[in-house]
PDB file of C-alpha atoms and ligand atoms in Angstrom:
ATOM      1  CA  UNK A  26      47.332-117.781-115.685  1.00  0.00           C
ATOM      2  CA  UNK A  27      44.060-116.065-114.681  1.00  0.00           C
ATOM      3  CA  UNK A  28      41.407-117.398-112.306  1.00  0.00           C
ATOM      4  CA  UNK A  29      37.915-116.329-111.187  1.00  0.00           C
ATOM      5  CA  UNK A  30      37.651-116.471-107.386  1.00  0.00           C
ATOM      6  CA  UNK A  31      34.731-115.827-105.031  1.00  0.00           C
ATOM      7  CA  UNK A  32      35.079-114.291-101.541  1.00  0.00           C
ATOM      8  CA  UNK A  33      35.224-117.820-100.095  1.00  0.00           C
ATOM      9  CA  UNK A  34      37.952-118.820-102.596  1.00  0.00           C
ATOM     10  CA  UNK A  35      39.964-115.740-101.555  1.00  0.00           C
ATOM     11  CA  UNK A  36      39.874-116.922 -97.945  1.00  0.00           C
ATOM     12  CA  UNK A  37      41.169-120.324 -99.071  1.00  0.00           C
ATOM     13  CA  UNK A  38      43.917-118.689-101.146  1.00  0.00           C
ATOM     14  CA  UNK A  39      44.891-116.546 -98.155  1.00  0.00           C
ATOM     15  CA  UNK A  40      45.214-119.590 -95.865  1.00  0.00           C
ATOM     16  CA  UNK A  41      47.334-121.420 -98.434  1.00  0.00           C
ATOM     17  CA  UNK A  42      49.659-118.428 -98.594  1.00  0.00           C
ATOM     18  CA  UNK A  43      49.690-118.197 -94.791  1.00  0.00           C
ATOM     19  CA  UNK A  44      51.126-121.718 -94.597  1.00  0.00           C
ATOM     20  CA  UNK A  45      54.301-120.430 -96.316  1.00  0.00           C
ATOM     21  CA  UNK A  46      54.507-116.750 -95.320  1.00  0.00           C
ATOM     22  CA  UNK A  47      53.970-114.271 -92.489  1.00  0.00           C
ATOM     23  CA  UNK A  48      50.930-112.386 -93.742  1.00  0.00           C
ATOM     24  CA  UNK A  49      50.475-108.588 -93.790  1.00  0.00           C
ATOM     25  CA  UNK A  50      47.778-106.457 -95.377  1.00  0.00           C
ATOM     26  CA  UNK A  51      46.102-103.068 -95.650  1.00  0.00           C
ATOM     27  CA  UNK A  52      43.738-102.330 -92.745  1.00  0.00           C
ATOM     28  CA  UNK A  53      41.821 -99.230 -91.723  1.00  0.00           C
ATOM     29  CA  UNK A  54      43.146 -97.524 -88.615  1.00  0.00           C
ATOM     30  CA  UNK A  55      42.146 -94.136 -87.207  1.00  0.00           C
ATOM     31  CA  UNK A  56      40.928 -92.936 -90.605  1.00  0.00           C
ATOM     32  CA  UNK A  57      44.035 -94.078 -92.526  1.00  0.00           C
ATOM     33  CA  UNK A  58      44.881 -97.273 -94.387  1.00  0.00           C
ATOM     34  CA  UNK A  59      48.080 -98.828 -93.057  1.00  0.00           C
ATOM     35  CA  UNK A  60      49.912-102.151 -93.321  1.00  0.00           C
ATOM     36  CA  UNK A  61      49.661-104.535 -90.395  1.00  0.00           C
ATOM     37  CA  UNK A  62      49.998-108.232 -89.674  1.00  0.00           C
ATOM     38  CA  UNK A  63      46.702-109.921 -90.600  1.00  0.00           C
ATOM     39  CA  UNK A  64      45.374-113.435 -90.042  1.00  0.00           C
ATOM     40  CA  UNK A  65      42.527-113.653 -92.545  1.00  0.00           C
ATOM     41  CA  UNK A  66      41.450-112.235 -95.890  1.00  0.00           C
ATOM     42  CA  UNK A  67      38.332-110.707 -94.273  1.00  0.00           C
ATOM     43  CA  UNK A  68      40.537-108.273 -92.259  1.00  0.00           C
ATOM     44  CA  UNK A  69      41.942-106.644 -95.392  1.00  0.00           C
ATOM     45  CA  UNK A  70      40.630-103.302 -96.690  1.00  0.00           C
ATOM     46  CA  UNK A  71      40.912-102.401-100.392  1.00  0.00           C
ATOM     47  CA  UNK A  72      42.362 -98.893-100.706  1.00  0.00           C
ATOM     48  CA  UNK A  73      45.602 -96.961-101.055  1.00  0.00           C
ATOM     49  CA  UNK A  74      47.794 -97.012 -97.977  1.00  0.00           C
ATOM     50  CA  UNK A  75      48.732 -93.728 -96.326  1.00  0.00           C
ATOM     51  CA  UNK A  76      52.427 -94.598 -96.711  1.00  0.00           C
ATOM     52  CA  UNK A  77      54.138 -96.474 -99.534  1.00  0.00           C
ATOM     53  CA  UNK A  78      55.050-100.060 -98.555  1.00  0.00           C
ATOM     54  CA  UNK A  79      58.754 -99.569 -99.374  1.00  0.00           C
ATOM     55  CA  UNK A  80      59.550-100.122 -95.697  1.00  0.00           C
ATOM     56  CA  UNK A  81      59.035-103.848 -96.312  1.00  0.00           C
ATOM     57  CA  UNK A  82      62.238-103.726 -98.374  1.00  0.00           C
ATOM     58  CA  UNK A  83      64.130-100.632 -97.208  1.00  0.00           C
ATOM     59  CA  UNK A  84      63.994 -99.941 -93.490  1.00  0.00           C
ATOM     60  CA  UNK A  85      63.988 -96.319 -92.373  1.00  0.00           C
ATOM     61  CA  UNK A  86      67.004 -96.926 -90.199  1.00  0.00           C
ATOM     62  CA  UNK A  87      69.068-100.063 -89.753  1.00  0.00           C
ATOM     63  CA  UNK A  88      72.490-101.344 -88.823  1.00  0.00           C
ATOM     64  CA  UNK A  89      74.174-102.582 -91.990  1.00  0.00           C
ATOM     65  CA  UNK A  90      76.958-104.472 -90.217  1.00  0.00           C
ATOM     66  CA  UNK A  91      74.598-107.455 -89.818  1.00  0.00           C
ATOM     67  CA  UNK A  92      72.382-108.901 -92.514  1.00  0.00           C
ATOM     68  CA  UNK A  93      69.427-110.374 -90.588  1.00  0.00           C
ATOM     69  CA  UNK A  94      67.741-113.537 -91.875  1.00  0.00           C
ATOM     70  CA  UNK A  95      64.539-112.369 -93.505  1.00  0.00           C
ATOM     71  CA  UNK A  96      61.306-114.225 -92.736  1.00  0.00           C
ATOM     72  CA  UNK A  97      59.170-114.895 -95.835  1.00  0.00           C
ATOM     73  CA  UNK A  98      56.413-112.257 -95.959  1.00  0.00           C
ATOM     74  CA  UNK A  99      53.252-111.929 -98.045  1.00  0.00           C
ATOM     75  CA  UNK A 100      51.872-108.404 -98.276  1.00  0.00           C
ATOM     76  CA  UNK A 101      48.251-108.072 -99.407  1.00  0.00           C
ATOM     77  CA  UNK A 102      46.714-104.877-100.761  1.00  0.00           C
ATOM     78  CA  UNK A 103      49.654-103.306-102.585  1.00  0.00           C
ATOM     79  CA  UNK A 104      48.307-100.752-105.075  1.00  0.00           C
ATOM     80  CA  UNK A 105      49.743-100.813-108.585  1.00  0.00           C
ATOM     81  CA  UNK A 106      51.539 -97.447-108.207  1.00  0.00           C
ATOM     82  CA  UNK A 107      53.422 -98.834-105.196  1.00  0.00           C
ATOM     83  CA  UNK A 108      54.064-102.212-106.797  1.00  0.00           C
ATOM     84  CA  UNK A 109      55.475-100.527-109.892  1.00  0.00           C
ATOM     85  CA  UNK A 110      57.829 -98.644-107.548  1.00  0.00           C
ATOM     86  CA  UNK A 111      59.537-101.942-106.649  1.00  0.00           C
ATOM     87  CA  UNK A 112      60.003-102.971-110.277  1.00  0.00           C
ATOM     88  CA  UNK A 113      61.437 -99.530-111.053  1.00  0.00           C
ATOM     89  CA  UNK A 114      63.847 -99.602-108.070  1.00  0.00           C
ATOM     90  CA  UNK A 115      64.889-103.183-108.945  1.00  0.00           C
ATOM     91  CA  UNK A 116      66.676-101.849-112.020  1.00  0.00           C
ATOM     92  CA  UNK A 117      69.097 -99.889-109.879  1.00  0.00           C
ATOM     93  CA  UNK A 118      69.466-101.853-106.642  1.00  0.00           C
ATOM     94  CA  UNK A 119      68.316-105.479-107.005  1.00  0.00           C
ATOM     95  CA  UNK A 120      71.371-107.721-106.831  1.00  0.00           C
ATOM     96  CA  UNK A 121      73.569-104.859-105.590  1.00  0.00           C
ATOM     97  CA  UNK A 122      72.074-104.049-102.203  1.00  0.00           C
ATOM     98  CA  UNK A 123      72.032-107.333-100.204  1.00  0.00           C
ATOM     99  CA  UNK A 124      69.401-106.059 -97.734  1.00  0.00           C
ATOM    100  CA  UNK A 125      66.964-105.031-100.468  1.00  0.00           C
ATOM    101  CA  UNK A 126      67.725-108.130-102.535  1.00  0.00           C
ATOM    102  CA  UNK A 127      67.144-110.632 -99.736  1.00  0.00           C
ATOM    103  CA  UNK A 128      63.859-108.990 -98.729  1.00  0.00           C
ATOM    104  CA  UNK A 129      62.699-108.659-102.348  1.00  0.00           C
ATOM    105  CA  UNK A 130      63.295-112.365-102.897  1.00  0.00           C
ATOM    106  CA  UNK A 131      61.484-113.333 -99.685  1.00  0.00           C
ATOM    107  CA  UNK A 132      58.457-111.078-100.111  1.00  0.00           C
ATOM    108  CA  UNK A 133      55.317-111.858-102.054  1.00  0.00           C
ATOM    109  CA  UNK A 134      53.422-108.678-102.931  1.00  0.00           C
ATOM    110  CA  UNK A 135      49.748-109.339-103.634  1.00  0.00           C
ATOM    111  CA  UNK A 136      48.681-106.484-105.886  1.00  0.00           C
ATOM    112  CA  UNK A 137      45.171-104.959-105.662  1.00  0.00           C
ATOM    113  CA  UNK A 138      44.789-102.718-108.757  1.00  0.00           C
ATOM    114  CA  UNK A 139      42.284 -99.830-108.534  1.00  0.00           C
ATOM    115  CA  UNK A 140      39.179 -99.816-110.725  1.00  0.00           C
ATOM    116  CA  UNK A 141      39.322 -96.053-111.291  1.00  0.00           C
ATOM    117  CA  UNK A 142      42.214 -93.590-111.155  1.00  0.00           C
ATOM    118  CA  UNK A 143      42.371 -91.902-107.749  1.00  0.00           C
ATOM    119  CA  UNK A 144      41.930 -88.156-107.288  1.00  0.00           C
ATOM    120  CA  UNK A 145      45.237 -86.524-108.208  1.00  0.00           C
ATOM    121  CA  UNK A 146      46.927 -89.816-109.114  1.00  0.00           C
ATOM    122  CA  UNK A 147      48.312 -90.353-112.620  1.00  0.00           C
ATOM    123  CA  UNK A 148      49.433 -93.996-112.641  1.00  0.00           C
ATOM    124  CA  UNK A 149      47.820 -94.490-116.073  1.00  0.00           C
ATOM    125  CA  UNK A 150      50.610 -92.262-117.432  1.00  0.00           C
ATOM    126  CA  UNK A 151      53.089 -94.978-116.379  1.00  0.00           C
ATOM    127  CA  UNK A 152      51.161 -98.033-117.599  1.00  0.00           C
ATOM    128  CA  UNK A 153      49.026 -98.608-114.484  1.00  0.00           C
ATOM    129  CA  UNK A 154      46.951 -99.939-112.937  1.00  0.00           C
ATOM    130  CA  UNK A 155      46.901-103.429-114.532  1.00  0.00           C
ATOM    131  CA  UNK A 156      50.625-103.966-114.786  1.00  0.00           C
ATOM    132  CA  UNK A 157      52.372-106.615-116.840  1.00  0.00           C
ATOM    133  CA  UNK A 158      54.765-107.408-113.986  1.00  0.00           C
ATOM    134  CA  UNK A 159      53.364-108.862-110.754  1.00  0.00           C
ATOM    135  CA  UNK A 160      53.513-111.946-108.546  1.00  0.00           C
ATOM    136  CA  UNK A 161      49.800-112.227-107.736  1.00  0.00           C
ATOM    137  CA  UNK A 162      47.264-109.643-108.904  1.00  0.00           C
ATOM    138  CA  UNK A 163      43.731-109.490-107.443  1.00  0.00           C
ATOM    139  CA  UNK A 164      41.301-107.340-109.460  1.00  0.00           C
ATOM    140  CA  UNK A 165      37.731-106.786-108.284  1.00  0.00           C
ATOM    141  CA  UNK A 166      35.164-107.530-111.018  1.00  0.00           C
ATOM    142  CA  UNK A 167      31.620-107.183-109.685  1.00  0.00           C
ATOM    143  CA  UNK A 168      31.108-109.794-106.953  1.00  0.00           C
ATOM    144  CA  UNK A 169      34.121-111.848-108.076  1.00  0.00           C
ATOM    145  CA  UNK A 170      37.872-111.409-108.204  1.00  0.00           C
ATOM    146  CA  UNK A 171      39.935-111.906-111.338  1.00  0.00           C
ATOM    147  CA  UNK A 172      43.194-113.226-109.941  1.00  0.00           C
ATOM    148  CA  UNK A 173      46.314-113.548-112.069  1.00  0.00           C
ATOM    149  CA  UNK A 174      49.438-115.348-110.936  1.00  0.00           C
ATOM    150  CA  UNK A 175      52.920-115.592-112.348  1.00  0.00           C
ATOM    151  CA  UNK A 176      54.237-119.119-112.900  1.00  0.00           C
ATOM    152  CA  UNK A 177      56.024-119.375-109.561  1.00  0.00           C
ATOM    153  CA  UNK A 178      52.739-119.021-107.617  1.00  0.00           C
ATOM    154  CA  UNK A 179      50.406-121.188-109.702  1.00  0.00           C
ATOM    155  CA  UNK A 180      50.662-124.088-107.239  1.00  0.00           C
ATOM    156  CA  UNK A 181      48.550-121.978-104.834  1.00  0.00           C
ATOM    157  CA  UNK A 182      45.597-122.039-107.258  1.00  0.00           C
ATOM    158  CA  UNK A 183      44.886-125.779-107.530  1.00  0.00           C
ATOM    159  CA  UNK A 184      41.152-126.406-107.964  1.00  0.00           C
ATOM    160  CA  UNK A 185      40.194-122.780-108.752  1.00  0.00           C
ATOM    161  CA  UNK A 186      38.279-121.809-111.913  1.00  0.00           C
ATOM    162  CA  UNK A 187      40.571-120.726-114.764  1.00  0.00           C
ATOM    163  CA  UNK A 188      39.724-117.973-117.236  1.00  0.00           C
ATOM    164  CA  UNK A 189      41.248-116.204-120.247  1.00  0.00           C
ATOM    165  CA  UNK A 190      42.388-112.611-120.280  1.00  0.00           C
ATOM    166  CA  UNK A 191      39.185-111.021-121.689  1.00  0.00           C
ATOM    167  CA  UNK A 192      38.060-109.667-118.285  1.00  0.00           C
ATOM    168  CA  UNK A 193      41.468-108.185-117.581  1.00  0.00           C
ATOM    169  CA  UNK A 194      41.442-106.461-120.962  1.00  0.00           C
ATOM    170  CA  UNK A 195      37.929-105.161-120.238  1.00  0.00           C
ATOM    171  CA  UNK A 196      38.963-103.837-116.795  1.00  0.00           C
ATOM    172  CA  UNK A 197      42.002-102.095-118.303  1.00  0.00           C
ATOM    173  CA  UNK A 198      39.859-100.497-121.025  1.00  0.00           C
ATOM    174  CA  UNK A 199      37.282 -99.268-118.466  1.00  0.00           C
ATOM    175  CA  UNK A 200      40.026 -97.798-116.288  1.00  0.00           C
ATOM    176  CA  UNK A 201      41.651 -95.948-119.161  1.00  0.00           C
ATOM    177  CA  UNK A 202      38.299 -94.537-120.348  1.00  0.00           C
ATOM    178  CA  UNK A 203      38.203 -92.103-117.413  1.00  0.00           C
ATOM    179  CA  UNK A 204      41.937 -91.817-116.605  1.00  0.00           C
ATOM    180  CA  UNK A 205      43.806 -88.531-116.941  1.00  0.00           C
ATOM    181  CA  UNK A 206      46.907 -89.564-118.863  1.00  0.00           C
ATOM    182  CA  UNK A 207      49.620 -86.897-118.725  1.00  0.00           C
ATOM    183  CA  UNK A 208      52.199 -86.330-121.507  1.00  0.00           C
ATOM    184  CA  UNK A 209      55.037 -88.047-119.609  1.00  0.00           C
ATOM    185  CA  UNK A 210      56.641 -89.707-122.609  1.00  0.00           C
ATOM    186  CA  UNK A 211      59.614 -87.634-123.799  1.00  0.00           C
ATOM    187  CA  UNK A 212      59.692 -85.335-120.720  1.00  0.00           C
ATOM    188  CA  UNK A 213      63.447 -86.042-120.531  1.00  0.00           C
ATOM    189  CA  UNK A 214      63.836 -84.068-123.767  1.00  0.00           C
ATOM    190  CA  UNK A 215      61.389 -81.252-122.963  1.00  0.00           C
ATOM    191  CA  UNK A 216      62.371 -80.384-119.381  1.00  0.00           C
ATOM    192  CA  UNK A 217      64.684 -77.339-119.104  1.00  0.00           C
ATOM    193  CA  UNK A 218      67.776 -76.961-116.899  1.00  0.00           C
ATOM    194  CA  UNK A 219      67.172 -73.221-116.318  1.00  0.00           C
ATOM    195  CA  UNK A 220      63.383 -73.394-116.108  1.00  0.00           C
ATOM    196  CA  UNK A 221      61.735 -70.766-113.917  1.00  0.00           C
ATOM    197  CA  UNK A 222      59.944 -73.616-112.089  1.00  0.00           C
ATOM    198  CA  UNK A 223      62.971 -74.383-109.872  1.00  0.00           C
ATOM    199  CA  UNK A 224      63.161 -70.824-108.476  1.00  0.00           C
ATOM    200  CA  UNK A 225      59.389 -70.689-108.089  1.00  0.00           C
ATOM    201  CA  UNK A 226      59.451 -73.923-106.042  1.00  0.00           C
ATOM    202  CA  UNK A 227      62.475 -72.897-103.974  1.00  0.00           C
ATOM    203  CA  UNK A 228      60.717 -69.674-102.945  1.00  0.00           C
ATOM    204  CA  UNK A 229      58.131 -71.715-101.010  1.00  0.00           C
ATOM    205  CA  UNK A 230      59.757 -75.121-100.268  1.00  0.00           C
ATOM    206  CA  UNK A 231      60.630 -75.567 -96.582  1.00  0.00           C
ATOM    207  CA  UNK A 232      63.104 -78.473 -97.155  1.00  0.00           C
ATOM    208  CA  UNK A 233      61.107 -80.905 -95.055  1.00  0.00           C
ATOM    209  CA  UNK A 234      61.931 -83.928 -97.258  1.00  0.00           C
ATOM    210  CA  UNK A 235      58.355 -85.278 -97.080  1.00  0.00           C
ATOM    211  CA  UNK A 236      58.244 -85.620-100.879  1.00  0.00           C
ATOM    212  CA  UNK A 237      61.132 -88.096-100.765  1.00  0.00           C
ATOM    213  CA  UNK A 238      60.080 -90.024 -97.683  1.00  0.00           C
ATOM    214  CA  UNK A 239      56.574 -90.621 -99.013  1.00  0.00           C
ATOM    215  CA  UNK A 240      57.740 -91.653-102.483  1.00  0.00           C
ATOM    216  CA  UNK A 241      57.621 -95.366-103.421  1.00  0.00           C
ATOM    217  CA  UNK A 242      60.664 -94.950-105.674  1.00  0.00           C
ATOM    218  CA  UNK A 243      63.045 -92.793-103.591  1.00  0.00           C
ATOM    219  CA  UNK A 244      65.771 -95.037-102.210  1.00  0.00           C
ATOM    220  CA  UNK A 245      68.642 -92.651-101.320  1.00  0.00           C
ATOM    221  CA  UNK A 246      70.203 -93.044 -97.893  1.00  0.00           C
ATOM    222  CA  UNK A 247      72.728 -91.575 -95.513  1.00  0.00           C
ATOM    223  CA  UNK A 248      75.361 -93.704 -93.783  1.00  0.00           C
ATOM    224  CA  UNK A 249      76.988 -92.932 -90.440  1.00  0.00           C
ATOM    225  CA  UNK A 250      78.735 -94.737 -87.616  1.00  0.00           C
ATOM    226  CA  UNK A 251      77.568 -94.899 -84.026  1.00  0.00           C
ATOM    227  CA  UNK A 252      78.742 -96.956 -81.044  1.00  0.00           C
ATOM    228  CA  UNK A 253      76.697-100.037 -81.896  1.00  0.00           C
ATOM    229  CA  UNK A 254      77.170-100.128 -85.643  1.00  0.00           C
ATOM    230  CA  UNK A 255      77.019 -98.517 -89.056  1.00  0.00           C
ATOM    231  CA  UNK A 256      73.600 -97.013 -89.618  1.00  0.00           C
ATOM    232  CA  UNK A 257      71.883 -96.578 -92.928  1.00  0.00           C
ATOM    233  CA  UNK A 258      68.996 -94.120 -92.825  1.00  0.00           C
ATOM    234  CA  UNK A 259      66.539 -92.762 -95.421  1.00  0.00           C
ATOM    235  CA  UNK A 260      67.789 -89.478 -96.842  1.00  0.00           C
ATOM    236  CA  UNK A 261      66.295 -86.711 -98.952  1.00  0.00           C
ATOM    237  CA  UNK A 262      67.936 -84.934-101.897  1.00  0.00           C
ATOM    238  CA  UNK A 263      66.117 -81.754-100.849  1.00  0.00           C
ATOM    239  CA  UNK A 264      67.959 -81.461 -97.513  1.00  0.00           C
ATOM    240  CA  UNK A 265      70.987 -79.186 -97.350  1.00  0.00           C
ATOM    241  CA  UNK A 266      73.206 -81.972 -95.956  1.00  0.00           C
ATOM    242  CA  UNK A 267      72.517 -84.344 -98.861  1.00  0.00           C
ATOM    243  CA  UNK A 268      75.684 -85.178-100.838  1.00  0.00           C
ATOM    244  CA  UNK A 269      77.610 -82.915 -98.504  1.00  0.00           C
ATOM    245  CA  UNK A 270      81.351 -83.573 -98.572  1.00  0.00           C
ATOM    246  CA  UNK A 271      84.384 -82.105 -96.767  1.00  0.00           C
ATOM    247  CA  UNK A 272      84.463 -79.566 -99.598  1.00  0.00           C
ATOM    248  CA  UNK A 273      80.832 -78.564 -98.911  1.00  0.00           C
ATOM    249  CA  UNK A 274      77.531 -79.337-100.576  1.00  0.00           C
ATOM    250  CA  UNK A 275      77.689 -79.894-104.316  1.00  0.00           C
ATOM    251  CA  UNK A 276      74.230 -78.334-104.620  1.00  0.00           C
ATOM    252  CA  UNK A 277      74.315 -75.359-102.294  1.00  0.00           C
ATOM    253  CA  UNK A 278      71.075 -73.716-103.401  1.00  0.00           C
ATOM    254  CA  UNK A 279      67.620 -75.145-102.807  1.00  0.00           C
ATOM    255  CA  UNK A 280      66.533 -74.573-106.417  1.00  0.00           C
ATOM    256  CA  UNK A 281      69.474 -76.769-107.527  1.00  0.00           C
ATOM    257  CA  UNK A 282      68.389 -79.527-105.136  1.00  0.00           C
ATOM    258  CA  UNK A 283      64.757 -79.354-106.279  1.00  0.00           C
ATOM    259  CA  UNK A 284      65.880 -79.500-109.905  1.00  0.00           C
ATOM    260  CA  UNK A 285      68.055 -82.502-109.062  1.00  0.00           C
ATOM    261  CA  UNK A 286      65.020 -84.354-107.664  1.00  0.00           C
ATOM    262  CA  UNK A 287      63.011 -83.873-110.860  1.00  0.00           C
ATOM    263  CA  UNK A 288      65.990 -84.506-113.144  1.00  0.00           C
ATOM    264  CA  UNK A 289      66.769 -87.770-111.323  1.00  0.00           C
ATOM    265  CA  UNK A 290      63.160 -88.886-111.726  1.00  0.00           C
ATOM    266  CA  UNK A 291      62.529 -87.798-115.279  1.00  0.00           C
ATOM    267  CA  UNK A 292      65.933 -87.589-117.006  1.00  0.00           C
ATOM    268  CA  UNK A 293      68.863 -89.432-115.376  1.00  0.00           C
ATOM    269  CA  UNK A 294      67.008 -92.617-114.394  1.00  0.00           C
ATOM    270  CA  UNK A 295      65.226 -92.761-117.741  1.00  0.00           C
ATOM    271  CA  UNK A 296      68.546 -92.483-119.562  1.00  0.00           C
ATOM    272  CA  UNK A 297      70.439 -94.938-117.341  1.00  0.00           C
ATOM    273  CA  UNK A 298      67.714 -97.504-116.516  1.00  0.00           C
ATOM    274  CA  UNK A 299      65.096 -96.973-119.231  1.00  0.00           C
ATOM    275  CA  UNK A 300      62.387 -96.084-116.665  1.00  0.00           C
ATOM    276  CA  UNK A 301      60.984 -92.951-115.079  1.00  0.00           C
ATOM    277  CA  UNK A 302      61.594 -92.925-111.332  1.00  0.00           C
ATOM    278  CA  UNK A 303      57.963 -92.069-110.670  1.00  0.00           C
ATOM    279  CA  UNK A 304      54.782 -94.132-110.755  1.00  0.00           C
ATOM    280  CA  UNK A 305      52.159 -91.393-110.560  1.00  0.00           C
ATOM    281  CA  UNK A 306      51.030 -92.167-107.003  1.00  0.00           C
ATOM    282  CA  UNK A 307      50.771 -88.416-106.201  1.00  0.00           C
ATOM    283  CA  UNK A 308      51.927 -88.887-102.571  1.00  0.00           C
ATOM    284  CA  UNK A 309      54.661 -86.243-102.897  1.00  0.00           C
ATOM    285  CA  UNK A 310      52.031 -83.699-103.934  1.00  0.00           C
ATOM    286  CA  UNK A 311      49.577 -84.711-101.210  1.00  0.00           C
ATOM    287  CA  UNK A 312      52.252 -84.596 -98.514  1.00  0.00           C
ATOM    288  CA  UNK A 313      53.908 -81.344 -99.591  1.00  0.00           C
ATOM    289  CA  UNK A 314      52.950 -78.665 -97.055  1.00  0.00           C
ATOM    290  CA  UNK A 315      53.342 -75.903 -99.661  1.00  0.00           C
ATOM    291  CA  UNK A 316      51.460 -77.605-102.509  1.00  0.00           C
ATOM    292  CA  UNK A 317      54.286 -78.233-104.964  1.00  0.00           C
ATOM    293  CA  UNK A 318      52.690 -80.485-107.562  1.00  0.00           C
ATOM    294  CA  UNK A 319      54.900 -82.869-109.560  1.00  0.00           C
ATOM    295  CA  UNK A 320      52.266 -82.948-112.291  1.00  0.00           C
ATOM    296  CA  UNK A 321      53.186 -79.347-113.139  1.00  0.00           C
ATOM    297  CA  UNK A 322      56.751 -80.491-113.897  1.00  0.00           C
ATOM    298  CA  UNK A 323      55.296 -82.929-116.429  1.00  0.00           C
ATOM    299  CA  UNK A 324      52.733 -80.619-118.048  1.00  0.00           C
ATOM    300  CA  UNK A 325      54.666 -77.310-117.958  1.00  0.00           C
ATOM    301  CA  UNK A 326      55.303 -75.675-121.354  1.00  0.00           C
ATOM    302  CA  UNK A 327      59.130 -75.414-121.292  1.00  0.00           C
ATOM    303  CA  UNK A 328      59.274 -74.261-124.912  1.00  0.00           C
ATOM    304  CA  UNK A 329      57.663 -70.923-123.995  1.00  0.00           C
ATOM    305  CA  UNK A 330      60.428 -70.006-121.521  1.00  0.00           C
TER     306      UNK A 330
HETATM  307  S1  SF4 B 417      54.102 -89.049-107.771  1.00  0.00           S
HETATM  308 FE1  SF4 B 417      55.702 -88.296-106.365  1.00  0.00          FE
HETATM  309  S2  SF4 B 417      55.692 -89.740-104.631  1.00  0.00           S
HETATM  310 FE2  SF4 B 417      54.592 -90.744-106.322  1.00  0.00          FE
HETATM  311  S3  SF4 B 417      56.135 -91.954-107.408  1.00  0.00           S
HETATM  312 FE3  SF4 B 417      56.052 -89.948-108.449  1.00  0.00          FE
HETATM  313  S4  SF4 B 417      57.655 -88.720-107.427  1.00  0.00           S
HETATM  314 FE4  SF4 B 417      57.246 -90.479-106.083  1.00  0.00          FE
HETATM  315  S1  SF4 B 418      57.509 -81.878 -99.495  1.00  0.00           S
HETATM  316 FE1  SF4 B 418      57.368 -79.838-100.461  1.00  0.00          FE
HETATM  317  S2  SF4 B 418      58.184 -78.427 -98.904  1.00  0.00           S
HETATM  318 FE2  SF4 B 418      58.833 -80.492 -98.299  1.00  0.00          FE
HETATM  319  S3  SF4 B 418      60.890 -80.725 -99.267  1.00  0.00           S
HETATM  320 FE3  SF4 B 418      59.396 -81.589-100.697  1.00  0.00          FE
HETATM  321  S4  SF4 B 418      58.939 -79.869-102.098  1.00  0.00           S
HETATM  322 FE4  SF4 B 418      59.883 -78.976-100.262  1.00  0.00          FE
END
């Protein structure tokens, strides 16, 4: 169901949600947008967060011998590229990883779709920014908000003005008018195992792992024991220790590890889960210190090699 809400209505909606959840949102801090605990709708800034909000579901580092009881959280301001990341990861880990699953079930993500595609971003290539899957979606339309809620959250909207889906369709059309859609569809069949791209990237990549850590869909981890427990920690497929076994690393060369990252995103996940493991947020490109751009992997002419 869709509703038209004013600024005042949004404050009321926020306080209704606050009665059931601990509330977090995007706020401006030292020139960046970050997630913090917030007490009112007026504290929230619309804009893409510096870091993907995956930490709400997958902690950087935690002891997996104890499953802590998860407080119900509502997170306001989640951009569509980051929200899509959760739906994409769900396919692989929801119901299998008890930590992720418990947090996913106890977290309400309030999605703020963008009105125009951001510089460098390519979410429109993956169906963004007005996604079909969401819990609550808050789209700015002039002075008002067009707010859509899935069935489970409709009780929060009692007394608000209902509307059809014409405005949403109009917003989607306006967004797509200026979006730079890339030819993602079918990349799993075009990409080439021995492409010259992998050597080109490995000649400059410094194996920092930033592309993985900043990605809303990278969920790989390392597991090790220490005195106080068994620790699970974010890992990166670009690092030389990734998938290392007593027999050594299965991907010894950096170009093999870089290829693995792109093949996981654009080939293996697509074939096993029906989705690309990328949402077009462009964070990996922005955070790469040597300017490796994932968009080149999508647009490269493999047939000419
Ligand atoms: S653009 Fe890069 S960081 Fe963003 S979802 Fe795709 S692979 Fe991950
Ligand atoms: S962010 Fe760039 S330099 Fe760092 S590991 Fe990824 S590709 Fe390599």
